[in-house]
Amino acid sequence: MAITTQQQSNIIALTVGMFNAAPGAQYLTEFANIFENNGQSYQALADALASTNQYQSQFNGIVTSDGRIDKVLSNLGIQSGTDAYTTAKAHFEARIAEGATETELVVESLEYLLGDDTATEFADVKAQLENKVEVATFYSVEQQQSADNLADLQAVVSSVTADDATVEAAKNDISNSTGETFTLTDSTDV
């Protein structure tokens, strides 16, 4: 059975929100399978992804609740020193006090940021997230590219901001890349 285009987009958004990365074609397929095998639950997928070494490695050396919140907010594109950060951090702290898990907060945040009623203070965050999802979709679906490590998948969206021009630049970089590196040297054939 296959997922819908909207579900695919939501899985890519979840990957961007949790890892600040494109999933790549290979992992997108794996994530879609996890999603389907768990009753098409984004929460179940988020929980599964949060248990991976790749997700947990983002928090190496971050041992406080505040530090983890800051990292999660950063992955979502919410930067310290902004009104969006102040509001989001207060919301996260309140929800954690109510017993919400980290992954519940990520899923809720993505639903909010990709929804129609996003507050003005989150306009740039929403635009950046939508732009990163567009580039991640181009990389993972349209170009069917993959990578084996988180750093390479993060690099796919690392230059994308709320500015639409960064989307076109990132897509051009992806289009001009084959995913392979060759080294040319001068030598004499014997």
mmCIF file of C-alpha atoms in Angstrom:
data_model
loop_
_atom_site.group_PDB
_atom_site.id
_atom_site.type_symbol
_atom_site.label_atom_id
_atom_site.label_comp_id
_atom_site.label_asym_id
_atom_site.label_seq_id
_atom_site.Cartn_x
_atom_site.Cartn_y
_atom_site.Cartn_z
ATOM 1 C CA MET A 1 0.000 0.000 0.000
ATOM 2 C CA ALA A 2 1.233 3.516 -0.724
ATOM 3 C CA ILE A 3 0.896 6.761 1.156
ATOM 4 C CA THR A 4 -0.631 9.968 -0.194
ATOM 5 C CA THR A 5 1.344 12.959 -1.423
ATOM 6 C CA GLN A 6 0.227 14.912 1.662
ATOM 7 C CA GLN A 7 1.393 12.126 3.970
ATOM 8 C CA GLN A 8 4.725 12.066 2.124
ATOM 9 C CA SER A 9 5.039 15.824 2.636
ATOM 10 C CA ASN A 10 4.215 15.456 6.325
ATOM 11 C CA ILE A 11 6.838 12.723 6.764
ATOM 12 C CA ILE A 12 9.416 14.958 5.083
ATOM 13 C CA ALA A 13 8.353 17.848 7.351
ATOM 14 C CA LEU A 14 8.752 15.580 10.377
ATOM 15 C CA THR A 15 12.259 14.683 9.222
ATOM 16 C CA VAL A 16 13.137 18.354 8.731
ATOM 17 C CA GLY A 17 11.650 19.223 12.128
ATOM 18 C CA MET A 18 13.387 16.439 14.046
ATOM 19 C CA PHE A 19 16.742 16.303 12.272
ATOM 20 C CA ASN A 20 16.964 19.622 10.385
ATOM 21 C CA ALA A 21 17.660 17.376 7.402
ATOM 22 C CA ALA A 22 16.193 15.921 4.243
ATOM 23 C CA PRO A 23 15.339 12.235 4.592
ATOM 24 C CA GLY A 24 16.801 11.217 1.235
ATOM 25 C CA ALA A 25 15.056 8.653 -0.961
ATOM 26 C CA GLN A 26 16.213 5.582 0.966
ATOM 27 C CA TYR A 27 15.204 6.814 4.414
ATOM 28 C CA LEU A 28 11.971 8.337 3.108
ATOM 29 C CA THR A 29 10.946 4.857 1.982
ATOM 30 C CA GLU A 30 11.886 3.406 5.377
ATOM 31 C CA PHE A 31 10.005 6.176 7.212
ATOM 32 C CA ALA A 32 6.913 5.679 5.034
ATOM 33 C CA ASN A 33 6.987 1.958 5.881
ATOM 34 C CA ILE A 34 7.223 2.709 9.611
ATOM 35 C CA PHE A 35 4.336 5.170 9.227
ATOM 36 C CA GLU A 36 2.163 2.612 7.432
ATOM 37 C CA ASN A 37 3.062 -0.228 9.799
ATOM 38 C CA ASN A 38 2.045 1.872 12.807
ATOM 39 C CA GLY A 39 -1.472 2.803 11.788
ATOM 40 C CA GLN A 40 -0.381 5.842 9.769
ATOM 41 C CA SER A 41 0.533 7.626 12.985
ATOM 42 C CA TYR A 42 2.920 10.579 12.800
ATOM 43 C CA GLN A 43 3.398 10.286 16.552
ATOM 44 C CA ALA A 44 4.449 6.641 16.268
ATOM 45 C CA LEU A 45 6.866 7.577 13.487
ATOM 46 C CA ALA A 46 8.291 10.439 15.564
ATOM 47 C CA ASP A 47 8.737 8.104 18.538
ATOM 48 C CA ALA A 48 10.505 5.542 16.338
ATOM 49 C CA LEU A 49 12.819 8.166 14.845
ATOM 50 C CA ALA A 50 13.602 9.609 18.282
ATOM 51 C CA SER A 51 14.884 6.222 19.394
ATOM 52 C CA THR A 52 17.556 6.146 16.669
ATOM 53 C CA ASN A 53 21.223 6.847 17.298
ATOM 54 C CA GLN A 54 21.085 9.539 14.596
ATOM 55 C CA TYR A 55 18.432 11.488 16.469
ATOM 56 C CA GLN A 56 20.032 11.012 19.875
ATOM 57 C CA SER A 57 23.484 11.997 18.546
ATOM 58 C CA GLN A 58 22.198 15.532 18.004
ATOM 59 C CA PHE A 59 22.039 15.875 21.789
ATOM 60 C CA ASN A 60 25.569 14.697 22.614
ATOM 61 C CA GLY A 61 26.794 16.860 25.471
ATOM 62 C CA ILE A 62 23.352 18.407 25.974
ATOM 63 C CA VAL A 63 22.267 17.117 29.357
ATOM 64 C CA THR A 64 19.783 19.714 30.601
ATOM 65 C CA SER A 65 16.109 20.065 29.799
ATOM 66 C CA ASP A 66 16.739 23.654 28.655
ATOM 67 C CA GLY A 67 19.503 22.481 26.342
ATOM 68 C CA ARG A 68 17.292 19.823 24.767
ATOM 69 C CA ILE A 69 14.457 22.321 24.306
ATOM 70 C CA ASP A 70 16.874 24.761 22.649
ATOM 71 C CA LYS A 71 18.100 22.047 20.246
ATOM 72 C CA VAL A 72 14.570 20.955 19.339
ATOM 73 C CA LEU A 73 13.529 24.580 18.767
ATOM 74 C CA SER A 74 16.640 25.163 16.656
ATOM 75 C CA ASN A 75 15.836 22.122 14.490
ATOM 76 C CA LEU A 76 12.380 23.624 13.975
ATOM 77 C CA GLY A 77 14.004 26.898 12.865
ATOM 78 C CA ILE A 78 13.124 28.810 16.034
ATOM 79 C CA GLN A 79 16.193 30.790 17.034
ATOM 80 C CA SER A 80 17.116 32.148 20.450
ATOM 81 C CA GLY A 81 16.599 35.880 20.860
ATOM 82 C CA THR A 82 13.407 36.053 18.793
ATOM 83 C CA ASP A 83 9.815 36.582 19.909
ATOM 84 C CA ALA A 84 9.008 33.198 18.392
ATOM 85 C CA TYR A 85 11.659 31.587 20.606
ATOM 86 C CA THR A 86 10.330 33.219 23.774
ATOM 87 C CA THR A 87 6.787 32.084 23.004
ATOM 88 C CA ALA A 88 7.760 28.579 21.874
ATOM 89 C CA LYS A 89 10.094 27.949 24.815
ATOM 90 C CA ALA A 90 7.408 28.996 27.312
ATOM 91 C CA HIS A 91 4.927 26.719 25.544
ATOM 92 C CA PHE A 92 7.371 23.790 25.554
ATOM 93 C CA GLU A 93 8.129 24.256 29.264
ATOM 94 C CA ALA A 94 4.412 24.363 30.111
ATOM 95 C CA ARG A 95 3.646 21.274 28.012
ATOM 96 C CA ILE A 96 6.569 19.352 29.532
ATOM 97 C CA ALA A 97 5.244 20.229 33.001
ATOM 98 C CA GLU A 98 1.913 18.720 31.855
ATOM 99 C CA GLY A 99 3.718 15.519 30.870
ATOM 100 C CA ALA A 100 4.154 15.970 27.112
ATOM 101 C CA THR A 101 7.051 14.151 25.499
ATOM 102 C CA GLU A 102 9.680 15.731 23.276
ATOM 103 C CA THR A 103 8.283 14.025 20.195
ATOM 104 C CA GLU A 104 4.730 15.087 21.034
ATOM 105 C CA LEU A 105 5.993 18.664 21.121
ATOM 106 C CA VAL A 106 7.702 18.283 17.745
ATOM 107 C CA VAL A 107 4.573 16.838 16.118
ATOM 108 C CA GLU A 108 2.379 19.554 17.688
ATOM 109 C CA SER A 109 4.816 22.259 16.590
ATOM 110 C CA LEU A 110 4.874 21.023 13.011
ATOM 111 C CA GLU A 111 1.083 20.850 12.892
ATOM 112 C CA TYR A 112 0.959 24.428 14.164
ATOM 113 C CA LEU A 113 3.697 25.812 11.905
ATOM 114 C CA LEU A 114 2.269 24.161 8.793
ATOM 115 C CA GLY A 115 -1.300 25.096 9.677
ATOM 116 C CA ASP A 116 -3.354 28.084 8.600
ATOM 117 C CA ASP A 117 -3.485 29.938 11.936
ATOM 118 C CA THR A 118 0.203 30.570 12.603
ATOM 119 C CA ALA A 119 0.868 33.734 14.614
ATOM 120 C CA THR A 120 2.720 36.591 12.929
ATOM 121 C CA GLU A 121 5.771 36.107 15.165
ATOM 122 C CA PHE A 122 6.216 32.663 13.557
ATOM 123 C CA ALA A 123 5.868 33.846 9.937
ATOM 124 C CA ASP A 124 9.591 33.532 9.125
ATOM 125 C CA VAL A 125 9.831 30.187 10.934
ATOM 126 C CA LYS A 126 6.858 28.889 8.929
ATOM 127 C CA ALA A 127 8.342 30.159 5.651
ATOM 128 C CA GLN A 128 11.729 28.596 6.401
ATOM 129 C CA LEU A 129 10.135 25.268 7.331
ATOM 130 C CA GLU A 130 8.031 25.240 4.161
ATOM 131 C CA ASN A 131 11.119 26.105 2.100
ATOM 132 C CA LYS A 132 13.182 23.349 3.726
ATOM 133 C CA VAL A 133 10.392 20.847 3.093
ATOM 134 C CA GLU A 134 10.299 21.936 -0.560
ATOM 135 C CA VAL A 135 14.060 21.444 -0.957
ATOM 136 C CA ALA A 136 14.009 18.150 0.968
ATOM 137 C CA THR A 137 11.187 16.936 -1.292
ATOM 138 C CA PHE A 138 13.135 17.947 -4.391
ATOM 139 C CA TYR A 139 16.203 16.061 -3.126
ATOM 140 C CA SER A 140 14.421 12.969 -1.802
ATOM 141 C CA VAL A 141 11.514 12.532 -4.238
ATOM 142 C CA GLU A 142 12.145 14.407 -7.469
ATOM 143 C CA GLN A 143 15.879 13.750 -7.670
ATOM 144 C CA GLN A 144 15.711 10.498 -5.647
ATOM 145 C CA GLN A 145 19.024 11.211 -3.979
ATOM 146 C CA SER A 146 20.156 9.625 -0.736
ATOM 147 C CA ALA A 147 22.987 9.846 1.748
ATOM 148 C CA ASP A 148 24.140 7.514 4.497
ATOM 149 C CA ASN A 149 24.927 10.017 7.220
ATOM 150 C CA LEU A 150 23.037 12.733 9.029
ATOM 151 C CA ALA A 151 25.551 15.502 8.284
ATOM 152 C CA ASP A 152 25.132 15.037 4.524
ATOM 153 C CA LEU A 153 21.343 15.041 4.821
ATOM 154 C CA GLN A 154 21.482 18.170 6.981
ATOM 155 C CA ALA A 155 23.668 19.860 4.380
ATOM 156 C CA VAL A 156 20.845 19.528 1.837
ATOM 157 C CA VAL A 157 18.741 22.091 3.733
ATOM 158 C CA SER A 158 21.419 23.961 5.705
ATOM 159 C CA SER A 159 21.464 27.029 3.441
ATOM 160 C CA VAL A 160 17.677 27.315 3.152
ATOM 161 C CA THR A 161 16.038 30.260 4.892
ATOM 162 C CA ALA A 162 12.665 32.011 4.723
ATOM 163 C CA ASP A 163 13.902 33.686 1.518
ATOM 164 C CA ASP A 164 12.541 31.898 -1.565
ATOM 165 C CA ALA A 165 15.786 32.618 -3.426
ATOM 166 C CA THR A 166 17.549 30.118 -1.128
ATOM 167 C CA VAL A 167 15.170 27.406 -2.350
ATOM 168 C CA GLU A 168 16.178 27.927 -5.969
ATOM 169 C CA ALA A 169 19.867 28.056 -5.040
ATOM 170 C CA ALA A 170 19.616 24.808 -3.074
ATOM 171 C CA LYS A 171 17.699 23.094 -5.887
ATOM 172 C CA ASN A 172 20.350 24.211 -8.375
ATOM 173 C CA ASP A 173 23.067 22.792 -6.114
ATOM 174 C CA ILE A 174 21.187 19.489 -5.914
ATOM 175 C CA SER A 175 20.578 19.379 -9.672
ATOM 176 C CA ASN A 176 24.237 20.004 -10.387
ATOM 177 C CA SER A 177 25.364 17.277 -8.009
ATOM 178 C CA THR A 178 25.440 13.623 -8.932
ATOM 179 C CA GLY A 179 26.097 12.556 -5.379
ATOM 180 C CA GLU A 180 29.443 11.120 -6.432
ATOM 181 C CA THR A 181 32.905 12.633 -6.159
ATOM 182 C CA PHE A 182 35.624 11.910 -8.677
ATOM 183 C CA THR A 183 39.235 12.945 -8.418
ATOM 184 C CA LEU A 184 40.980 13.673 -11.701
ATOM 185 C CA THR A 185 44.743 13.462 -11.823
ATOM 186 C CA ASP A 186 47.381 13.892 -14.448
ATOM 187 C CA SER A 187 49.163 10.666 -15.176
ATOM 188 C CA THR A 188 50.791 8.887 -17.986
ATOM 189 C CA ASP A 189 49.331 5.636 -19.230
ATOM 190 C CA VAL A 190 52.001 2.978 -19.505
#
